[in-house]
CSV table of N, CA and C in Angstrom, one decimal:
chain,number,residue,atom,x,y,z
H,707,UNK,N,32.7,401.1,227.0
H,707,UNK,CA,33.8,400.1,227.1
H,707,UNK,C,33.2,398.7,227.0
H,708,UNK,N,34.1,398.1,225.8
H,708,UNK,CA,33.2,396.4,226.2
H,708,UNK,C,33.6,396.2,227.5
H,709,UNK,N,32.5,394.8,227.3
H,709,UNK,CA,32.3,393.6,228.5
H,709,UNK,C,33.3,392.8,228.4
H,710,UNK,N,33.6,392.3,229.4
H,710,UNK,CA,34.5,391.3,229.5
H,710,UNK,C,33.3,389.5,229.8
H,711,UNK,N,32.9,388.8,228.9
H,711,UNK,CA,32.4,388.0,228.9
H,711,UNK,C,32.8,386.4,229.2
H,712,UNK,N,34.4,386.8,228.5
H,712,UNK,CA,35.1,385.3,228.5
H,712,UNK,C,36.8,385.6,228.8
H,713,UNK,N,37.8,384.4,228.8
H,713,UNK,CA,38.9,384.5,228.8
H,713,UNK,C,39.4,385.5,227.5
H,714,UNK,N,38.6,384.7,226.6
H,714,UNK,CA,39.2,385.0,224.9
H,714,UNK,C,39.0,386.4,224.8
H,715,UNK,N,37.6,387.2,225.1
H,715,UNK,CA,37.5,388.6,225.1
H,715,UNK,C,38.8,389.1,226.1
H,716,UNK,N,39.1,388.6,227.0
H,716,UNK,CA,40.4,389.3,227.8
H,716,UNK,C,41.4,389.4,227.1
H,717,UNK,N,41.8,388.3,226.3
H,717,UNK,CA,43.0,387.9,225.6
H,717,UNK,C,42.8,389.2,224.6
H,718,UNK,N,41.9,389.1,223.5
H,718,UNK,CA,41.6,390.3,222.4
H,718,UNK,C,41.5,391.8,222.9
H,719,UNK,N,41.1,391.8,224.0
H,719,UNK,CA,41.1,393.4,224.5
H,719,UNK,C,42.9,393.4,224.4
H,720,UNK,N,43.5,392.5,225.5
H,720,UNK,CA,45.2,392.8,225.5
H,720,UNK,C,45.6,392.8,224.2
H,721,UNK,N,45.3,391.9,223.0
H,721,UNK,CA,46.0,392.1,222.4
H,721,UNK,C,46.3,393.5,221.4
H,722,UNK,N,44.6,394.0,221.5
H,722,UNK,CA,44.5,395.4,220.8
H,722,UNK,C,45.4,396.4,221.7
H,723,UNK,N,45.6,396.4,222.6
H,723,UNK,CA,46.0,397.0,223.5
H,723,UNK,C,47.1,397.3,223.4
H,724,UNK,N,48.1,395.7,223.4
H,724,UNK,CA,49.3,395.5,223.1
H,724,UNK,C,49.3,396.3,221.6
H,725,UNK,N,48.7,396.0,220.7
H,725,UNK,CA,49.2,397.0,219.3
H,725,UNK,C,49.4,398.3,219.4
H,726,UNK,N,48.6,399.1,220.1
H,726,UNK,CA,48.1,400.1,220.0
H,726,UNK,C,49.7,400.6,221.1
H,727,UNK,N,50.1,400.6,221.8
H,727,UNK,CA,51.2,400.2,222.6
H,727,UNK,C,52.2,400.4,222.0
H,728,UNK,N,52.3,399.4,220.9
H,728,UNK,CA,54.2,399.1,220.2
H,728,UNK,C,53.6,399.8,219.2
H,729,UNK,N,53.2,400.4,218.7
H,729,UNK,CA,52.6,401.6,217.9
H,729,UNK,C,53.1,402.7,218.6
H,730,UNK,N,52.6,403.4,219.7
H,730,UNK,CA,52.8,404.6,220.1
H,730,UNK,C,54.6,404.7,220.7
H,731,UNK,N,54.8,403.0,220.8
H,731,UNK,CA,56.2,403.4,221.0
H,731,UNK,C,57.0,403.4,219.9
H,732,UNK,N,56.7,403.1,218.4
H,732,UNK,CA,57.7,402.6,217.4
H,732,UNK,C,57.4,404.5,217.1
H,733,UNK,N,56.5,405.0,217.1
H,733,UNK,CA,56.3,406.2,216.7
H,733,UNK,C,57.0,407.4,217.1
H,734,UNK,N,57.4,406.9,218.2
H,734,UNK,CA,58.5,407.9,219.2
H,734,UNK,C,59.9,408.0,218.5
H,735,UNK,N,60.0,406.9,217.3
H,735,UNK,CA,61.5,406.9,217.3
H,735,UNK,C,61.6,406.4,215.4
H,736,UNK,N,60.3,406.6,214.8
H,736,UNK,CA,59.8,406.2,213.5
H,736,UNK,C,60.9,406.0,212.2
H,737,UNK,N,62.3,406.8,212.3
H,737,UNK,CA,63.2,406.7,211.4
H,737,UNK,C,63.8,405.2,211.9
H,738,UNK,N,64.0,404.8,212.9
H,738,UNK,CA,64.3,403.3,213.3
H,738,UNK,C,63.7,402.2,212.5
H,739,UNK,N,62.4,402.3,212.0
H,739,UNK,CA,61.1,401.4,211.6
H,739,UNK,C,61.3,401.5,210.2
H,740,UNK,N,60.5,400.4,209.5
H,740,UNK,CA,59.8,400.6,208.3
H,740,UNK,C,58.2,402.0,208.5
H,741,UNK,N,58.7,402.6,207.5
H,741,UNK,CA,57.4,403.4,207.2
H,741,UNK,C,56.2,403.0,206.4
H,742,UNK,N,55.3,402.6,206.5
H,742,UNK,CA,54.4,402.5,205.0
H,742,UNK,C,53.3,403.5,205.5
H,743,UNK,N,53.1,404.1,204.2
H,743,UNK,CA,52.1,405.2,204.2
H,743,UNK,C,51.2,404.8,202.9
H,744,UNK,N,49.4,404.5,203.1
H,744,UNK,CA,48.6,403.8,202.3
H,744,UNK,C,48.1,405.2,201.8
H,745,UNK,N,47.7,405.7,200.6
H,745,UNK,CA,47.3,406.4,200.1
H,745,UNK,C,45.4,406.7,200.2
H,746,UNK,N,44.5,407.2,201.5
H,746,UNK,CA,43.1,406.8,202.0
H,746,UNK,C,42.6,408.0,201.6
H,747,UNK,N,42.8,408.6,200.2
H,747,UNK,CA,41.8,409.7,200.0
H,747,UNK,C,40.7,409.0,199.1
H,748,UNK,N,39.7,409.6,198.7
H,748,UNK,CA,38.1,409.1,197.9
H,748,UNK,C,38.8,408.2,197.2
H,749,UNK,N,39.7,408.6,195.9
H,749,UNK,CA,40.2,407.6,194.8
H,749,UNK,C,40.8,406.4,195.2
H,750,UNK,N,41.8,406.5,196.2
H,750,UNK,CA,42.5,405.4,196.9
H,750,UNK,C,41.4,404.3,197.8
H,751,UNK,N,40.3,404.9,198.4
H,751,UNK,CA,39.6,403.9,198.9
H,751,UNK,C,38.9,403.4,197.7
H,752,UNK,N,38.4,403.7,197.3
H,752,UNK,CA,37.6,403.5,195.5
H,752,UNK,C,38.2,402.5,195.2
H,753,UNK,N,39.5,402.9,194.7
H,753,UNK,CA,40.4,401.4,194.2
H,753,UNK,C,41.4,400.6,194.8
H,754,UNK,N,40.8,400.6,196.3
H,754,UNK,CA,40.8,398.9,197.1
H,754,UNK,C,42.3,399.8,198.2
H,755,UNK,N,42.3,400.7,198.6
H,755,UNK,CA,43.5,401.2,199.5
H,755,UNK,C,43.4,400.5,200.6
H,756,UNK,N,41.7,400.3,201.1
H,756,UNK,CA,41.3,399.9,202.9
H,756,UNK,C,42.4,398.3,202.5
H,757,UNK,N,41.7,397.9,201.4
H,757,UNK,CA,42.4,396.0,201.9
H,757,UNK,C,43.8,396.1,202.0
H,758,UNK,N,44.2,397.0,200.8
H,758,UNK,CA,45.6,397.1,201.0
H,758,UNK,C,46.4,397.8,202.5
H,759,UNK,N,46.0,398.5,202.6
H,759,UNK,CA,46.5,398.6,203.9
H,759,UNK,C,46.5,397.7,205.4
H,760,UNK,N,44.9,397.0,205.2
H,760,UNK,CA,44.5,395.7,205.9
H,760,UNK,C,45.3,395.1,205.9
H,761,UNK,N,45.8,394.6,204.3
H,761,UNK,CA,46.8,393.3,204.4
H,761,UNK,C,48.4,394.2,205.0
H,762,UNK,N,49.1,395.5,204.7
H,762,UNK,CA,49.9,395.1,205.5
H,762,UNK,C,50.2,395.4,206.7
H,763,UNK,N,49.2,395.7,207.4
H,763,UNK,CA,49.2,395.9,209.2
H,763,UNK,C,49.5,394.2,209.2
H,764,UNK,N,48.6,393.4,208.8
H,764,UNK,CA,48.6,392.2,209.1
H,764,UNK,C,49.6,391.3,209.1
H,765,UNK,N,50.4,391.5,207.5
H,765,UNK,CA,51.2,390.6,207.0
H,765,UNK,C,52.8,391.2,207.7
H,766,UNK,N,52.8,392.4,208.1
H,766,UNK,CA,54.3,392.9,208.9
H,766,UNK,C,54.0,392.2,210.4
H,767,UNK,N,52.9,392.5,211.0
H,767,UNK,CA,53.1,391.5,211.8
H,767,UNK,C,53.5,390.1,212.1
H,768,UNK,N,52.7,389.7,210.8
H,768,UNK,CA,53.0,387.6,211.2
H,768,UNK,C,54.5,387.8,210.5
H,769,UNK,N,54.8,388.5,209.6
H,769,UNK,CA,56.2,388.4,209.2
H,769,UNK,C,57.2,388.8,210.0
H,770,UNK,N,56.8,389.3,211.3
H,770,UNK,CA,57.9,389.7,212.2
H,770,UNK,C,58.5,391.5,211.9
H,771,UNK,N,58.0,392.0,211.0
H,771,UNK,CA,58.4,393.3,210.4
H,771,UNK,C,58.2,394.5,211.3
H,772,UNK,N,59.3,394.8,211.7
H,772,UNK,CA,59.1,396.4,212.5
H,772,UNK,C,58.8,397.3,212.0
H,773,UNK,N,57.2,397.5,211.7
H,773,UNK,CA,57.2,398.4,210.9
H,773,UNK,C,55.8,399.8,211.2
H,774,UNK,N,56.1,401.0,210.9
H,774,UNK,CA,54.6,401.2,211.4
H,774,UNK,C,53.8,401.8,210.0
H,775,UNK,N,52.5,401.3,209.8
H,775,UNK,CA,51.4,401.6,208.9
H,775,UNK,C,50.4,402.8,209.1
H,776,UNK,N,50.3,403.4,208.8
H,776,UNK,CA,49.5,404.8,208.7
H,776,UNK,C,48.9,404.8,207.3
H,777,UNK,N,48.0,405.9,206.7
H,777,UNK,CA,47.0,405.9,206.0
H,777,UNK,C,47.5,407.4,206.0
H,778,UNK,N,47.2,408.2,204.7
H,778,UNK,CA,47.8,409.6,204.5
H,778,UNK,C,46.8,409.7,203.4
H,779,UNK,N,46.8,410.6,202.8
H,779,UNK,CA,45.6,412.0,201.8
H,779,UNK,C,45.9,411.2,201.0
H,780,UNK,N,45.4,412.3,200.0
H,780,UNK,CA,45.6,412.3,198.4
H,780,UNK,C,47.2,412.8,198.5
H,781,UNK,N,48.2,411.7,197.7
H,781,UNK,CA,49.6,411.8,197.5
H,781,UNK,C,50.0,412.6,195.5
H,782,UNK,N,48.5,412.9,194.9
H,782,UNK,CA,48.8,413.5,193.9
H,782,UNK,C,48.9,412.6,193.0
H,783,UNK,N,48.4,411.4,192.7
H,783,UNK,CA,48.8,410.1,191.9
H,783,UNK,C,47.4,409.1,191.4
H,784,UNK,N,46.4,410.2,191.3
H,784,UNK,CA,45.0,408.9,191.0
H,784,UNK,C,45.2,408.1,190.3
H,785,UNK,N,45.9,408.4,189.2
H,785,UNK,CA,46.3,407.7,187.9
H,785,UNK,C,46.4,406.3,188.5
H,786,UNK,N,47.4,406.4,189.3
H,786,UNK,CA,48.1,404.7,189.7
H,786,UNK,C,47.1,404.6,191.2
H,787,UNK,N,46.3,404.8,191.4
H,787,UNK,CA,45.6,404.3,193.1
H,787,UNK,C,45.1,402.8,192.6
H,788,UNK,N,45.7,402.3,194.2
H,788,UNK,CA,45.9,402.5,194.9
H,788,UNK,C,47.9,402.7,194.5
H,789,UNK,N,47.7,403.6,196.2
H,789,UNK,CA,49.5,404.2,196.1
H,789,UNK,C,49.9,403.7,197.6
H,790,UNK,N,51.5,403.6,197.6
H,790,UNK,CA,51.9,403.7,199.1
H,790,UNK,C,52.7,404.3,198.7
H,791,UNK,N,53.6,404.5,199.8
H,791,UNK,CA,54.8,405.4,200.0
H,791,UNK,C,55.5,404.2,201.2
H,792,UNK,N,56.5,403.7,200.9
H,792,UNK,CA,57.4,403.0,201.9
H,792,UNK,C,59.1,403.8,201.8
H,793,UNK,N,59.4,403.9,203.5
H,793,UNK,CA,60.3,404.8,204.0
H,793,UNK,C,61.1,403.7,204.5
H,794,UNK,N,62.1,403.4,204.4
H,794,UNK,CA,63.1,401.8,204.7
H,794,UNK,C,64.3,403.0,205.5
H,795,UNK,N,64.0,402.4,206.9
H,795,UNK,CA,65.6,403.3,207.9
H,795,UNK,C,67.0,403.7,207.2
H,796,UNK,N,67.3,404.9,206.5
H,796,UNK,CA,68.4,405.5,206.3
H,796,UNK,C,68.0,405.7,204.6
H,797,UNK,N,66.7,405.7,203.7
H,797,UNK,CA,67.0,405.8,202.4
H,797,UNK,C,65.9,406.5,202.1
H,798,UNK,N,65.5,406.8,200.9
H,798,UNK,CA,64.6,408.0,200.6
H,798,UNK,C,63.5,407.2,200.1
H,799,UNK,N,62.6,407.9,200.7
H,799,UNK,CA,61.0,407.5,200.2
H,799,UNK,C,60.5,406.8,198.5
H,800,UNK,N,60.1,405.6,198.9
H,800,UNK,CA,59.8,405.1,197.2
H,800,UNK,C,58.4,405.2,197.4
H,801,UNK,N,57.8,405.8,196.4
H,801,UNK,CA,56.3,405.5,196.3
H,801,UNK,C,55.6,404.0,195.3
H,802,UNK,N,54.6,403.8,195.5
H,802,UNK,CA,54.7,402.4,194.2
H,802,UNK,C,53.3,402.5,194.2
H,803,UNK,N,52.9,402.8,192.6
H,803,UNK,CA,51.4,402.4,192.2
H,803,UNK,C,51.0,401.4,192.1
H,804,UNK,N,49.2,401.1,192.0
H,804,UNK,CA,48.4,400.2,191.6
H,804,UNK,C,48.7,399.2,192.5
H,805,UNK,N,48.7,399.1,193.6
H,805,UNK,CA,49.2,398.4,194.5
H,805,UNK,C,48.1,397.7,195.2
H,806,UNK,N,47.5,396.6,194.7
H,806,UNK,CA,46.7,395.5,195.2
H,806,UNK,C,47.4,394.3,196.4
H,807,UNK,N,46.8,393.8,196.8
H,807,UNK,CA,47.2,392.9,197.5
H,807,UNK,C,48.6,391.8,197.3
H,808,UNK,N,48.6,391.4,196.0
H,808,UNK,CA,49.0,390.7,195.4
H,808,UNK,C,50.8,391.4,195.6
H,809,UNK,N,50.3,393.1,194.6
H,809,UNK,CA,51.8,394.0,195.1
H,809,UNK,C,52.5,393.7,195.8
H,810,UNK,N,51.4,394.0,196.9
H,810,UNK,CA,51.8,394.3,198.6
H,810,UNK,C,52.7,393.2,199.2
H,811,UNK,N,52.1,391.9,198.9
H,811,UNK,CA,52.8,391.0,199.4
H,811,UNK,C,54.7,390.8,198.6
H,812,UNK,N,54.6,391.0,197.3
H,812,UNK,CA,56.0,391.4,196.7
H,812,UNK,C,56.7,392.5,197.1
H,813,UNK,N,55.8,393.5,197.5
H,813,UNK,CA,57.0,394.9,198.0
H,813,UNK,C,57.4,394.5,199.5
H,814,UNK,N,56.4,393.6,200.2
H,814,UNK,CA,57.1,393.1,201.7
H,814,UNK,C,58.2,391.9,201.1
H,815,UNK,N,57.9,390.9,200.6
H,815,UNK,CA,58.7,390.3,200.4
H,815,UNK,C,60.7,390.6,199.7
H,816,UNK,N,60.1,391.4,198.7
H,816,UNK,CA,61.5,391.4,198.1
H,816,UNK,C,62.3,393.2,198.5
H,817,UNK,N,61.2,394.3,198.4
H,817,UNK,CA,61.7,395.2,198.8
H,817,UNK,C,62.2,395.4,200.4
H,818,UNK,N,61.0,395.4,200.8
H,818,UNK,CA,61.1,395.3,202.8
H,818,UNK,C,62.3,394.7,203.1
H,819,UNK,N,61.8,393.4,203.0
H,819,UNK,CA,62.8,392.0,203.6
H,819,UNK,C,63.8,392.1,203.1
H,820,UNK,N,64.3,392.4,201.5
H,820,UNK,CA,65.9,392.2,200.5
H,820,UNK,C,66.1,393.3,200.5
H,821,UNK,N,65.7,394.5,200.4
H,821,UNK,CA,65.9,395.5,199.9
H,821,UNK,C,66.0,395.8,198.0
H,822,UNK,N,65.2,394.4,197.3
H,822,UNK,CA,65.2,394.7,196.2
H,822,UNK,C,64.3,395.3,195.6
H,823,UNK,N,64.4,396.3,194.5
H,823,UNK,CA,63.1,397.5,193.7
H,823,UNK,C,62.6,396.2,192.9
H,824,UNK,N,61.1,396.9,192.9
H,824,UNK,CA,60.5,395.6,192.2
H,824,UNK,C,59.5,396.8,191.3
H,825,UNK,N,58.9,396.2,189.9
H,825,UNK,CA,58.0,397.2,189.3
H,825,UNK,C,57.0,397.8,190.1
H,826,UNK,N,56.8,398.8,189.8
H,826,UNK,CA,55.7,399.8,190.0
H,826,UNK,C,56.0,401.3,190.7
H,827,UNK,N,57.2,401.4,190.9
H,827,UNK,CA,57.5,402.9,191.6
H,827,UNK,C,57.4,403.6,190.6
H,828,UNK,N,56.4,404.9,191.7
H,828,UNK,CA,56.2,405.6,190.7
H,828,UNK,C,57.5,407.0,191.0
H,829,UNK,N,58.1,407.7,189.4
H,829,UNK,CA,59.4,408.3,189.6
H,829,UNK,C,59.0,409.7,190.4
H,830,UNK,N,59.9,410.3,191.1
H,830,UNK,CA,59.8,411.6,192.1
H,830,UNK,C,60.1,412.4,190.8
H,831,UNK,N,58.6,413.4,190.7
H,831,UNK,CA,58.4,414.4,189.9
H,831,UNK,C,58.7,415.5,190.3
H,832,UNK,N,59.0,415.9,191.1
H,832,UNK,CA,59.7,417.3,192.0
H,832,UNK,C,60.6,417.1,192.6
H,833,UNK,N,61.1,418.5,193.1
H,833,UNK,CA,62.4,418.6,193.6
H,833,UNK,C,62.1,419.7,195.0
H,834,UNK,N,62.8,419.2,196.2
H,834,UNK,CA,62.3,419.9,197.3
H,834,UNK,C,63.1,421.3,197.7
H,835,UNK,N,62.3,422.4,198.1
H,835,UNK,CA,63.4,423.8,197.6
H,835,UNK,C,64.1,423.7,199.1
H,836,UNK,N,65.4,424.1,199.3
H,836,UNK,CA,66.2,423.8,200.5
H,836,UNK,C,66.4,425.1,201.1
C-alpha cells in the first residue's frame, strides 16, 4: 500500500478511489451509460489502442460523459486497428476503425454528445442466430 507523504498524495489516493467507485457503480446498471469497448489484443496495442483508450477514460471525464471504458480482445478487425465498439443507451453497437486520438475525440464529440455517425464504422458482417 502506498505512503501517505503529503496532502496531495491523500487527495490522488481519493481520487483513484473515487474512479474506481463510480466505475463499479456505473457497472451495476451499464445499459444506463455510454459503453466504449477499446479493442487491447497484440494488433490493437501495436497500432496505438493503449493511447486511444488513455485518451477516452480521460476526455469522458473532463467532458462530463457518463460513460464506462473497458478494453476487450481481438474483435476480428486487424485490418482497421486500432477498433472500438461504442454502445449509446437504447441503440445497437457501432464499431469504428483506425481510431487514433484525433477519431476519438470526433466520435466523443459528434457521435457521443449529438448522436451524429461520423466516418469510420466498420459495417456488421453477421447476423446473430436467435
Amino acid at each position: 500500500m502506498a505512503k501517505v507523504k503529503s496532502l496531495a498524495d491523500l487527495k490522488r489516493m481519493k481520487e483513484d478511489l473515487q474512479s474506481k467507485m463510480d466505475l463499479r457503480e456505473k457497472s451495476n446498471a451499464p445499459d444506463s451509460v455510454v459503453q466504449i469497448k477499446v479493442g487491447m489484443a497484440t494488433c490493437g496495442i501495436a497500432s496505438g489502442a493503449k493511447e486511444v483508450m488513455n485518451f477516452f477514460i480521460e476526455e469522458s471525464a473532463k467532458r462530463g460523459i457518463s460513460a464506462i471504458v473497458t478494453q476487450t480482445g481481438c474483435m476480428g478487425y486487424c485490418f482497421a486497428e486500432p477498433t472500438i465498439e461504442v454502445i449509446m443507451p437504447g441503440k445497437d453497437p457501432i464499431v469504428f476503425g483506425e481510431v487514433d486520438v484525433k477519431k476519438a475525440d470526433e466520435i466523443i464529440e459528434k457521435y457521443v454528445k449529438n448522436g451524429e455517425l461520423v466516418d469510420g464504422i466498420i459495417p456488421v458482417n453477421y447476423n446473430t442466430i436467435d
